[in-house]
Coordinates of N, CA and C in Angstrom, one line a residue:
Chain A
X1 N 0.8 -1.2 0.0 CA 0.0 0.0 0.0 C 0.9 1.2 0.0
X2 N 0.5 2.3 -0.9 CA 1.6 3.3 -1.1 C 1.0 4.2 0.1
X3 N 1.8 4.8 0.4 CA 1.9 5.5 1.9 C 3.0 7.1 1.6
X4 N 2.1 8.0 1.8 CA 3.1 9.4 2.1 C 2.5 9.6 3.5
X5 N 3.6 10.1 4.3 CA 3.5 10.5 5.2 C 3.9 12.0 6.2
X6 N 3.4 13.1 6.6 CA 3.6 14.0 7.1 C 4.3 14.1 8.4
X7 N 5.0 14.8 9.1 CA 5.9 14.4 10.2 C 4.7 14.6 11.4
X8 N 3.9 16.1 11.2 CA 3.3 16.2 12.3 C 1.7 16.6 11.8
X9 N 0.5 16.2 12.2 CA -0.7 16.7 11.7 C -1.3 17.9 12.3
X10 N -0.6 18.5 13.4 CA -0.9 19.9 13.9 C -0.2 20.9 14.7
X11 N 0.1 21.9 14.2 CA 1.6 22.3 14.7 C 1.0 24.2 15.1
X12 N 1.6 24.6 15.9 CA 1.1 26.0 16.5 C 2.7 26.3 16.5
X13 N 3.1 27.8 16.0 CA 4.2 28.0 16.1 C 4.1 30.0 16.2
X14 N 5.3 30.4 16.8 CA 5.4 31.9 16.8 C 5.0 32.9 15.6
X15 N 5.0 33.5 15.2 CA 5.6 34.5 14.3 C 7.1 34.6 14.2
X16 N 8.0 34.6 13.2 CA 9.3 34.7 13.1 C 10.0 33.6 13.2
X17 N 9.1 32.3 13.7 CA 10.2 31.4 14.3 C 10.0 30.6 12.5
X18 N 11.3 30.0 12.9 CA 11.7 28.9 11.3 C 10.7 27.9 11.5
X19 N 9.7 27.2 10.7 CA 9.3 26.0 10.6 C 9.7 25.1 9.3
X20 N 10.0 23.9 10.0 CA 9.9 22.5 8.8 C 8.5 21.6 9.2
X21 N 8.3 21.3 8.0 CA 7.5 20.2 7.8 C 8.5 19.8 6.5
X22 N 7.9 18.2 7.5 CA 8.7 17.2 6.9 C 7.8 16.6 6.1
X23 N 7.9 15.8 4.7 CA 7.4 14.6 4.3 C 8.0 13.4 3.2
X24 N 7.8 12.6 4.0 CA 8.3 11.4 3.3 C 7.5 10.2 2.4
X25 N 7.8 9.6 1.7 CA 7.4 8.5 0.6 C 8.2 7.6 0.3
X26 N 7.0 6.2 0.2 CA 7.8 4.9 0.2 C 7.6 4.4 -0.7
X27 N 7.0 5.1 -1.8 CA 6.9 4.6 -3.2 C 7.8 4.8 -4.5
X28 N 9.2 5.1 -3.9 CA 10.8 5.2 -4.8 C 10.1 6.5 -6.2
X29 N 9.4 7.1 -5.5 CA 8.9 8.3 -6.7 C 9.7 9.4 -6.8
X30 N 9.9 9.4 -8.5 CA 10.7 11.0 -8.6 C 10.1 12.0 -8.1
X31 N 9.0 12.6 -8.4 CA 8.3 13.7 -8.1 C 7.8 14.0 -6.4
X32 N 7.8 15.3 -6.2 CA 7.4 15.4 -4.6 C 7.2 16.9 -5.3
X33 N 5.7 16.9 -4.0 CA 4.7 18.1 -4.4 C 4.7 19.0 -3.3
X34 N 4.8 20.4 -2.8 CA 3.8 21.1 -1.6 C 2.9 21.9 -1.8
X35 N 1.8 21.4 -1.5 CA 0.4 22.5 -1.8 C 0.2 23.0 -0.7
X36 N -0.6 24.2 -0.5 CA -1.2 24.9 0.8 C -3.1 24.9 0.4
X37 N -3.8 24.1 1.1 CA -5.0 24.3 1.1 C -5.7 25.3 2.0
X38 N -6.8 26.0 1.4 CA -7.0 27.3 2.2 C -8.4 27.6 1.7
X39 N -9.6 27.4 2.3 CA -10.8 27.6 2.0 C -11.5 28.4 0.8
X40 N -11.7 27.9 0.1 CA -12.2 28.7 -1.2 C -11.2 28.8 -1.9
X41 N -9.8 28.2 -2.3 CA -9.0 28.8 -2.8 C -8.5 27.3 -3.4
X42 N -8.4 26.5 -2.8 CA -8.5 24.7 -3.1 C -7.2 24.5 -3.1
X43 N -6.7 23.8 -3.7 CA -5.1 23.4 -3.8 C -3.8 24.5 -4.3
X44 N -3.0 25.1 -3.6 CA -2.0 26.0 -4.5 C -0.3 25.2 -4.3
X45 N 0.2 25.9 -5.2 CA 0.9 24.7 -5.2 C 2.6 25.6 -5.0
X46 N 3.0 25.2 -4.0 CA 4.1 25.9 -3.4 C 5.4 25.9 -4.2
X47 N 6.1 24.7 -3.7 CA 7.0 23.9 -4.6 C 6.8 22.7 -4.8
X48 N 7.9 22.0 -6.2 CA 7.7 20.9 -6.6 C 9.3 20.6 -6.6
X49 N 10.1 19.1 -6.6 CA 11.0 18.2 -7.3 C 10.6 17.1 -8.2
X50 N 11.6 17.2 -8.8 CA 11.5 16.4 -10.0 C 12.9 14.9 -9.3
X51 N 13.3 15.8 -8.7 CA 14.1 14.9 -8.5 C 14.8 14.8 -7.3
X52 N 16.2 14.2 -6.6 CA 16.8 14.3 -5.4 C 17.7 15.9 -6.0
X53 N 18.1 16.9 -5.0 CA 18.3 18.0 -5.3 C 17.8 18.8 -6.5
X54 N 17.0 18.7 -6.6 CA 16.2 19.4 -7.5 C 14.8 19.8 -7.1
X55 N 14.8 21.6 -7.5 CA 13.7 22.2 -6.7 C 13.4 23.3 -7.8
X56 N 11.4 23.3 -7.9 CA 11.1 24.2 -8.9 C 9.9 25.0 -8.5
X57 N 9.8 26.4 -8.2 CA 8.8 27.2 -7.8 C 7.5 26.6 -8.2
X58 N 6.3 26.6 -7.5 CA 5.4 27.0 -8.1 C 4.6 27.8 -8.1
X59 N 3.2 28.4 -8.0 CA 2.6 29.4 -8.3 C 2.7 29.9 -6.8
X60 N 3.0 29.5 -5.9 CA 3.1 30.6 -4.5 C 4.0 30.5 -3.5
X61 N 4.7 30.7 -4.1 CA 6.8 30.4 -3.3 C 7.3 30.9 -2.5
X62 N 6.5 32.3 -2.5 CA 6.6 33.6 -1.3 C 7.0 33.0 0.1
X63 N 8.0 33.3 0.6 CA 7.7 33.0 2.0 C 8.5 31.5 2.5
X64 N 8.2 30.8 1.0 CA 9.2 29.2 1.3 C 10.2 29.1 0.6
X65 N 11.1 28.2 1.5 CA 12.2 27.1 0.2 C 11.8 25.5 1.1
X66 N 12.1 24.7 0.4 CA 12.4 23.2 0.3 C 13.6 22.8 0.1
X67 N 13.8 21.6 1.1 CA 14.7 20.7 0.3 C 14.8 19.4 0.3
X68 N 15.4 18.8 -0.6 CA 15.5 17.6 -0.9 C 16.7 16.8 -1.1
X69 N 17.3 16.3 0.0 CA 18.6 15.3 -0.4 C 18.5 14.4 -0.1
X70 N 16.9 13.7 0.0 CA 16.8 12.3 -0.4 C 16.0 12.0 -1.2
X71 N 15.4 11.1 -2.2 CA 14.8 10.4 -2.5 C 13.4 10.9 -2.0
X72 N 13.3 10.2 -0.7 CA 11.7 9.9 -0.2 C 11.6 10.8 0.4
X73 N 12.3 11.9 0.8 CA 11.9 12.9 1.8 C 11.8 14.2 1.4
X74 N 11.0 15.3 1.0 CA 10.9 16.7 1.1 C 10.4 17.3 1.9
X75 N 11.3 18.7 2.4 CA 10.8 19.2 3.4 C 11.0 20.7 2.9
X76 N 9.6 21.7 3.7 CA 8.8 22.5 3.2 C 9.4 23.5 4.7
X77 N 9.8 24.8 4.4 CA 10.5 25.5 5.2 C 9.9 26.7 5.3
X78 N 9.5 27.0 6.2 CA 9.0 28.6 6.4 C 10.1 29.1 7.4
X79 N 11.4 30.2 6.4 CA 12.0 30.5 7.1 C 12.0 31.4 8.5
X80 N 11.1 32.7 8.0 CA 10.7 33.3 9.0 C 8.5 33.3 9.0
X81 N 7.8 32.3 9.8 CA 6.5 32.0 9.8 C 5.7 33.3 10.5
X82 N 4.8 33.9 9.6 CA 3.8 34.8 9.6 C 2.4 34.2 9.6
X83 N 1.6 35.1 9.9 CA 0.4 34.7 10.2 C -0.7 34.5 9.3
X84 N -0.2 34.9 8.1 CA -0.9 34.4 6.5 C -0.2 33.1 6.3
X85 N 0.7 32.8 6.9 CA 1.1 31.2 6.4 C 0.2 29.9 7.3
X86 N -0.7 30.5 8.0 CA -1.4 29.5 8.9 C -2.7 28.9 7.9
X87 N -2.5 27.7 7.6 CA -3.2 26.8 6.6 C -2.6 25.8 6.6
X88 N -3.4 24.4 6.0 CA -3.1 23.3 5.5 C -2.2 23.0 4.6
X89 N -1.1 22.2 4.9 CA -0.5 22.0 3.9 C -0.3 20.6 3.9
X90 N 0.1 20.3 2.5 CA -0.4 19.1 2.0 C 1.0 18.7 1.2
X91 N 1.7 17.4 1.3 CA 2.6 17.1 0.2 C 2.1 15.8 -0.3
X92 N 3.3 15.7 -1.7 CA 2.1 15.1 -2.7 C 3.2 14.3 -3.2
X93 N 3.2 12.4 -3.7 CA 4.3 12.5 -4.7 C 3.9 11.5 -5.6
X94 N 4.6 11.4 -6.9 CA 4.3 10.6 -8.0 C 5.3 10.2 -9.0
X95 N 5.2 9.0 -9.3 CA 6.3 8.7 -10.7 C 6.2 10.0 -11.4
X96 N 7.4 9.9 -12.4 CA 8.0 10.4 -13.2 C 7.5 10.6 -14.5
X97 N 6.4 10.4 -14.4 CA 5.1 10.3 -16.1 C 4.3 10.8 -15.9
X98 N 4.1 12.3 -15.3 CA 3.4 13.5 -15.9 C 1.9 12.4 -15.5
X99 N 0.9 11.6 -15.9 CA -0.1 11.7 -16.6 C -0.2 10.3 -15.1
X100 N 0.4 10.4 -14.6 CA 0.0 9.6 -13.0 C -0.3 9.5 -11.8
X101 N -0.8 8.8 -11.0 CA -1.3 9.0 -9.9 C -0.5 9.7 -8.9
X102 N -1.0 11.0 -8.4 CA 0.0 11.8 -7.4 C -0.8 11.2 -5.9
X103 N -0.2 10.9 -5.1 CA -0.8 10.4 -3.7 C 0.0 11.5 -2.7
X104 N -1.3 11.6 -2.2 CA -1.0 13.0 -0.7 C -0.9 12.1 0.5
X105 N -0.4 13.3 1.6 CA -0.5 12.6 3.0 C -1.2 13.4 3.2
X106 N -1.6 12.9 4.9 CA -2.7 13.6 5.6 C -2.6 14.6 5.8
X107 N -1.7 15.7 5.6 CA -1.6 17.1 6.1 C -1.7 17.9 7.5
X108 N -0.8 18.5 7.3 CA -0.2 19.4 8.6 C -1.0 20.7 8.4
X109 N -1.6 20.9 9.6 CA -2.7 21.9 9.7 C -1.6 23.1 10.6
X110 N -1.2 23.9 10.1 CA -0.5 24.7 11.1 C -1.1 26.3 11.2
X111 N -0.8 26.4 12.6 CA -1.4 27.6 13.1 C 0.0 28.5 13.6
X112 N -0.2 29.8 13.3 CA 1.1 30.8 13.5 C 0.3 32.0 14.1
X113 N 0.4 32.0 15.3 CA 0.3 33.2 16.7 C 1.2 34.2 16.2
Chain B
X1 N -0.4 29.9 -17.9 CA -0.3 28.4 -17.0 C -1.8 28.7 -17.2
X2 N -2.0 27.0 -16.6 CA -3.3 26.5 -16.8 C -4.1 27.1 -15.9
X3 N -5.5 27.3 -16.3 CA -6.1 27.9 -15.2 C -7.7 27.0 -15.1
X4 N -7.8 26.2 -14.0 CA -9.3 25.6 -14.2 C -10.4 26.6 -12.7
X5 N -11.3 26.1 -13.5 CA -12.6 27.0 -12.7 C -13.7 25.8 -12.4
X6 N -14.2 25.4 -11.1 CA -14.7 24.7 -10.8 C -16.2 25.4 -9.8
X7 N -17.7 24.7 -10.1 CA -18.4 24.8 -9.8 C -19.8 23.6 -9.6
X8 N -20.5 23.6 -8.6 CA -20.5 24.4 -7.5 C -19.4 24.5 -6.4
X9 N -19.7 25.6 -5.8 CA -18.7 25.8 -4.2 C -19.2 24.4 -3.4
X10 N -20.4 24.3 -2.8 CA -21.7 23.9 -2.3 C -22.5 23.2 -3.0
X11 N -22.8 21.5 -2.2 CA -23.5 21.1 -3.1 C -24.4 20.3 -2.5
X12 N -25.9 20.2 -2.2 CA -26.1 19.4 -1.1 C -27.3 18.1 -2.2
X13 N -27.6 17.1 -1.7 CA -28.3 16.0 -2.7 C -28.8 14.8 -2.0
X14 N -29.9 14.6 -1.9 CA -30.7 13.9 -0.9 C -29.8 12.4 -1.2
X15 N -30.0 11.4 -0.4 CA -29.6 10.0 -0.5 C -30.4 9.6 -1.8
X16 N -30.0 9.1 -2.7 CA -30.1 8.1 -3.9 C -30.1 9.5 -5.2
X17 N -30.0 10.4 -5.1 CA -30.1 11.6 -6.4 C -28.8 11.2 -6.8
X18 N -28.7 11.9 -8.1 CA -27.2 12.3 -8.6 C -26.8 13.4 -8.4
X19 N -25.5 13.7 -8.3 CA -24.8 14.8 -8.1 C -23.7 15.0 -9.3
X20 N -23.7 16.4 -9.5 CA -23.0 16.6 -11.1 C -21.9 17.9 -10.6
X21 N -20.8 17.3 -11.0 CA -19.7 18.6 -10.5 C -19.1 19.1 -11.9
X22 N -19.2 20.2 -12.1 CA -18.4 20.9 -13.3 C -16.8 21.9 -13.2
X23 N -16.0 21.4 -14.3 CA -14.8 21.7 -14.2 C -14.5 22.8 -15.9
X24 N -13.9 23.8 -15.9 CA -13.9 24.4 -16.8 C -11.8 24.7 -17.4
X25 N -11.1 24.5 -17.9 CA -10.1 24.6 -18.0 C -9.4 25.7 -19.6
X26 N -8.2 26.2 -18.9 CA -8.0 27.2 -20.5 C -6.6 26.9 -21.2
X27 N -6.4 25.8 -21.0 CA -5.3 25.4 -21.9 C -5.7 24.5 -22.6
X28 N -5.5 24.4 -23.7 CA -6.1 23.9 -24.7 C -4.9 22.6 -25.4
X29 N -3.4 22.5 -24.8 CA -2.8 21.7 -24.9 C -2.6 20.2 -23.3
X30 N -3.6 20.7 -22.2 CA -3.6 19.8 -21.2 C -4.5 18.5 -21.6
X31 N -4.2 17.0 -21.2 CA -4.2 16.1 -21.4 C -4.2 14.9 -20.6
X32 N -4.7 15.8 -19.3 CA -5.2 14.5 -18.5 C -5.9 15.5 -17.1
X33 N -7.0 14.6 -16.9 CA -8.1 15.1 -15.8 C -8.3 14.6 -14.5
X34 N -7.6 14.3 -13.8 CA -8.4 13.7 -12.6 C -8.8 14.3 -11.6
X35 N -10.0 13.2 -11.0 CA -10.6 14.1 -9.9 C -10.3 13.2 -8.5
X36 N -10.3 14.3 -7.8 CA -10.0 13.6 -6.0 C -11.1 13.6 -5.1
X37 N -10.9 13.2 -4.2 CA -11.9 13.4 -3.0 C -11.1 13.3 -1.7
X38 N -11.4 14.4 -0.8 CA -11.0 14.8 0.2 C -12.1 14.3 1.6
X39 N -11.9 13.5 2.0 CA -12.6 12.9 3.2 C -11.9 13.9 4.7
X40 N -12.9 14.5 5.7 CA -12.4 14.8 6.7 C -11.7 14.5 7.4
X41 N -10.1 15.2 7.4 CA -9.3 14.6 8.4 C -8.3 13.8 7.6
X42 N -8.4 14.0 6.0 CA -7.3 13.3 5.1 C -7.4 14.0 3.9
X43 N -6.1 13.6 3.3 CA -5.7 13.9 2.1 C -6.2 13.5 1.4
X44 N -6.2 14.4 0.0 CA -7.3 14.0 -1.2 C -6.6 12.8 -2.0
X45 N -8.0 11.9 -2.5 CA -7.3 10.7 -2.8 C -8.5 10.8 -4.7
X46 N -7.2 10.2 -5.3 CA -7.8 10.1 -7.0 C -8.8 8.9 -7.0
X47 N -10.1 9.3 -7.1 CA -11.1 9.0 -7.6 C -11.5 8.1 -9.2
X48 N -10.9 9.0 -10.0 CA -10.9 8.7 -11.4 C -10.4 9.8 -12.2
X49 N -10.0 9.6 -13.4 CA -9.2 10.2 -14.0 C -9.9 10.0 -16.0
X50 N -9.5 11.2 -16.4 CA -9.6 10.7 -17.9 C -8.8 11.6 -19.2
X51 N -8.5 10.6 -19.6 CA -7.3 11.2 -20.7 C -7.8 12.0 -21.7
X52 N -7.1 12.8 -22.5 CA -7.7 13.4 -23.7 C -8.1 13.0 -25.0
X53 N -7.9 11.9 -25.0 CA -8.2 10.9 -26.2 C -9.9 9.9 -26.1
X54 N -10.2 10.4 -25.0 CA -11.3 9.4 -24.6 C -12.6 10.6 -24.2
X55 N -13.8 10.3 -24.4 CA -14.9 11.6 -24.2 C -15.6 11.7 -23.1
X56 N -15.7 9.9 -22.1 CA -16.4 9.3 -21.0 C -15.5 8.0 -20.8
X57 N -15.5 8.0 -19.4 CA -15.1 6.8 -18.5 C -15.9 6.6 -17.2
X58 N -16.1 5.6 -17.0 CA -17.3 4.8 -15.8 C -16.0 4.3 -15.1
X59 N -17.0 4.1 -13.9 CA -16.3 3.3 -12.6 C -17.5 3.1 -11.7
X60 N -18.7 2.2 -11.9 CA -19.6 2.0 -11.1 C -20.3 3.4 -10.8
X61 N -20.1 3.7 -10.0 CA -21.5 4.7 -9.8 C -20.4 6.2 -9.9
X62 N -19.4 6.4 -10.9 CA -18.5 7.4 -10.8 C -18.6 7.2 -12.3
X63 N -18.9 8.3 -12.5 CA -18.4 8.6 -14.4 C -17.8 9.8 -14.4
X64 N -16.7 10.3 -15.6 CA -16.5 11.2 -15.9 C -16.8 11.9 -17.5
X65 N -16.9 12.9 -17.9 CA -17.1 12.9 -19.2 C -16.4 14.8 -20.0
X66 N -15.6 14.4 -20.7 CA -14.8 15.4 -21.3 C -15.3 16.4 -22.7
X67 N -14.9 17.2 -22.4 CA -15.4 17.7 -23.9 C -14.5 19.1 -23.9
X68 N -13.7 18.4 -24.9 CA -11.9 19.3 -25.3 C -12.4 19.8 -26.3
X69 N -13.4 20.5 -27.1 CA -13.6 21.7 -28.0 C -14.1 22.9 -27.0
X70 N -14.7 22.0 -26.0 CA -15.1 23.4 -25.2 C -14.1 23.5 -24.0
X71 N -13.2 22.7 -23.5 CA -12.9 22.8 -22.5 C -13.3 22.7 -21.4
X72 N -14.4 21.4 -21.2 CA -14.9 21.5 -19.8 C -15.1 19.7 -19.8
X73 N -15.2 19.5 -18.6 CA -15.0 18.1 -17.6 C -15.8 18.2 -16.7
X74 N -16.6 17.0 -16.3 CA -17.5 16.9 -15.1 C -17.8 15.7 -14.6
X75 N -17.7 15.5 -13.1 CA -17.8 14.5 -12.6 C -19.5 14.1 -12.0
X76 N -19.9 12.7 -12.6 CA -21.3 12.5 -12.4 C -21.3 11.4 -11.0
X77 N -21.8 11.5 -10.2 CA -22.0 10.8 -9.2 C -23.5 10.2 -9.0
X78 N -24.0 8.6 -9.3 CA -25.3 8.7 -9.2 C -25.8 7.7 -8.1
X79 N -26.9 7.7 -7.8 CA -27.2 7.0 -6.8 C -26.2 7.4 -5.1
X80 N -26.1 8.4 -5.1 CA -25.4 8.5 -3.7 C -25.8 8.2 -2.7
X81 N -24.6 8.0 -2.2 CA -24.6 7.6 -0.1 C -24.3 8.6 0.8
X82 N -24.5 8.5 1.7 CA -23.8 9.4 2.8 C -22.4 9.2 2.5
X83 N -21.5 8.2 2.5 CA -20.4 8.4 2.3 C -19.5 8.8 1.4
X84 N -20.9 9.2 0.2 CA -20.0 10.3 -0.8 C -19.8 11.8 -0.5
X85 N -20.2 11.9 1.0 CA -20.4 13.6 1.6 C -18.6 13.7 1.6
X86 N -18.6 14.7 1.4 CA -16.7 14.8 1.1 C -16.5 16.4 0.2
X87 N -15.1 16.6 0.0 CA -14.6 17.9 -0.6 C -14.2 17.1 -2.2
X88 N -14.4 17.6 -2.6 CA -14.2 17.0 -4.7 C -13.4 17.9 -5.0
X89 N -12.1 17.8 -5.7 CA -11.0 18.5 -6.9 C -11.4 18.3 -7.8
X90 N -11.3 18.5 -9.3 CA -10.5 18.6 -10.4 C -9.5 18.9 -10.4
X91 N -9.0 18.4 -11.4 CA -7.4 19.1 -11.6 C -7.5 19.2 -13.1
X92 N -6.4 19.8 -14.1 CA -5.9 19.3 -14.9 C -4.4 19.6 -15.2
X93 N -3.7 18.9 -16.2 CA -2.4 18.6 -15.8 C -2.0 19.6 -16.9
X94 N -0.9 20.6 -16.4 CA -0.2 21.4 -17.3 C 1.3 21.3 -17.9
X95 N 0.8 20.7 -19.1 CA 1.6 20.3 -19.6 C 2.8 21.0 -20.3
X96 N 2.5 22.5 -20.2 CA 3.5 23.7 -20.7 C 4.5 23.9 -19.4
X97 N 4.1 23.6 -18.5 CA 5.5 23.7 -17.3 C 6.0 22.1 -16.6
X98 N 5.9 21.2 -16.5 CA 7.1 20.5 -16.4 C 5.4 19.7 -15.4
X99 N 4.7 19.4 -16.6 CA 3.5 18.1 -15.8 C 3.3 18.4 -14.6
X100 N 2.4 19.9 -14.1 CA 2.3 19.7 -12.4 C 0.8 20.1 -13.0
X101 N -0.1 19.4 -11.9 CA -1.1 19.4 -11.7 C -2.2 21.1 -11.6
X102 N -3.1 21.5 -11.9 CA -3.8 22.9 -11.5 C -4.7 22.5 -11.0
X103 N -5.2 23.0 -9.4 CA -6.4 21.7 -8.8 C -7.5 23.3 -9.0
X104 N -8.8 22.6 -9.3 CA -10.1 23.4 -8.7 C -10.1 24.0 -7.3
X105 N -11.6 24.7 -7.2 CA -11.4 25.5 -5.7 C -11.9 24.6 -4.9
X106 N -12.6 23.0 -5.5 CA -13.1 22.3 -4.4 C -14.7 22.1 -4.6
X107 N -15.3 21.5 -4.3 CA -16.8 21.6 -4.0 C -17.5 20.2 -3.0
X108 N -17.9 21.1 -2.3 CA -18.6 20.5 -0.7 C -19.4 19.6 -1.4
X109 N -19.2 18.4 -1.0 CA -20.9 17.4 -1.4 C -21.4 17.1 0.3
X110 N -22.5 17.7 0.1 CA -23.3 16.9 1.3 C -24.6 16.0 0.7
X111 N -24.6 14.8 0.9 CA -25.8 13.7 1.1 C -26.5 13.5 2.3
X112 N -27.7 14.0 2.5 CA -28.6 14.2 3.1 C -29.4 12.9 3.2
X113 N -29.8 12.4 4.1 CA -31.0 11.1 4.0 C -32.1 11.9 4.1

């Protein structure tokens, strides 16, 4: 059973302070996704890899970097965490053929005081 | 980049009705459709999916049906249960930046007995 998984499913953090979210996959997949879900607004899509060190913007970057020096693991970094970054986020990963099943984990709901 | 428009927000449909979700998309070179479902308290998981070569696809009480002159896709749900009450995506896959997914804004299904 293919399995992504999230480090933490609810996380309360400062203003200013660094957060990681972690996530990992056991399905030897190239691809690793981060979306932010946020009411009326549906899936946006932060960053993506294609690969192990490799990292590509997507439509709302503002605020993050990622990285990736493994395989199964990407992790989603809010250098300095603000209080518009408080939402669900979601990672996502999939073979290397465009036109395939992307599988999420359960998502990290985080809140920023 | 791709831009899809999904409708309704809100969708409510007594036990045994059908329920009909519409997806609208503006790239005219994307080539694959899937839709997810988001159950409370998890990640959205692919449902069914349909390629651009094909006009309808079934899956028991899940059909989808495409129509690429106009650019629009919709998911038919018939005979429902309470346990199709859930959050529904579209996506479609944008194939002018490096195969990442563009998800809808979402739409509430509630099944009512």
């Amino acid at each position: 059973d293919v399995k992504v998984t999230q480090s933490s499913r609810y996380l309360v953090k400062r203003t200013g302070e660094k957060v990681f979210l972690e996530c990992v996959q056991d399905m030897d997949h190239e691809n690793m996704f981060w979306y932010r879900q946020d009411p009326g607004l549906g899936l946006r899509l932060i960053y993506f890899s294609y690969d192990v060190k490799m990292k590509e913007k997507g439509d709302i970057p503002e605020g993050y970097s990622v990285s990736r020096e493994k395989k199964e693991r990407f992790s989603l970094i809010l250098e300095s965490a603000s209080t518009n970054q408080t939402s669900m986020y979601l990672c996502a990963s999939r073979n290397d053929r465009g036109r395939e099943t992307q599988y999420f984990g359960p998502g990290t709901r985080l809140l920023v005081l | 980049g791709e831009n899809v428009e999904q409708h309704p927000s809100t969708l409510s449909v007594q036990e045994g009705d059908s329920a009909v979700i519409k997806c609208t998309y503006s790239d005219s070179a994307s080539n694959y459709f899937p839709w997810y479902k988001q159950e409370l308290g998890k990640g959205p998981q692919l449902i069914i999916d349909i390629r651009s070569n094909v006009g309808e696809k079934k899956d028991q009480r899940i059909a989808v049906t495409l129509n690429k002159t106009a650019k629009h896709f919709s998911l038919h749900i018939t005979e429902t249960q309470p346990e199709d009450s859930a959050v529904y995506f579209c996506a479609a896959l944008d194939t002018g930046t490096a195969s990442k997914l563009t998800f809808g804004t979402g739409t509430r299904l509630q099944v009512t007995l």
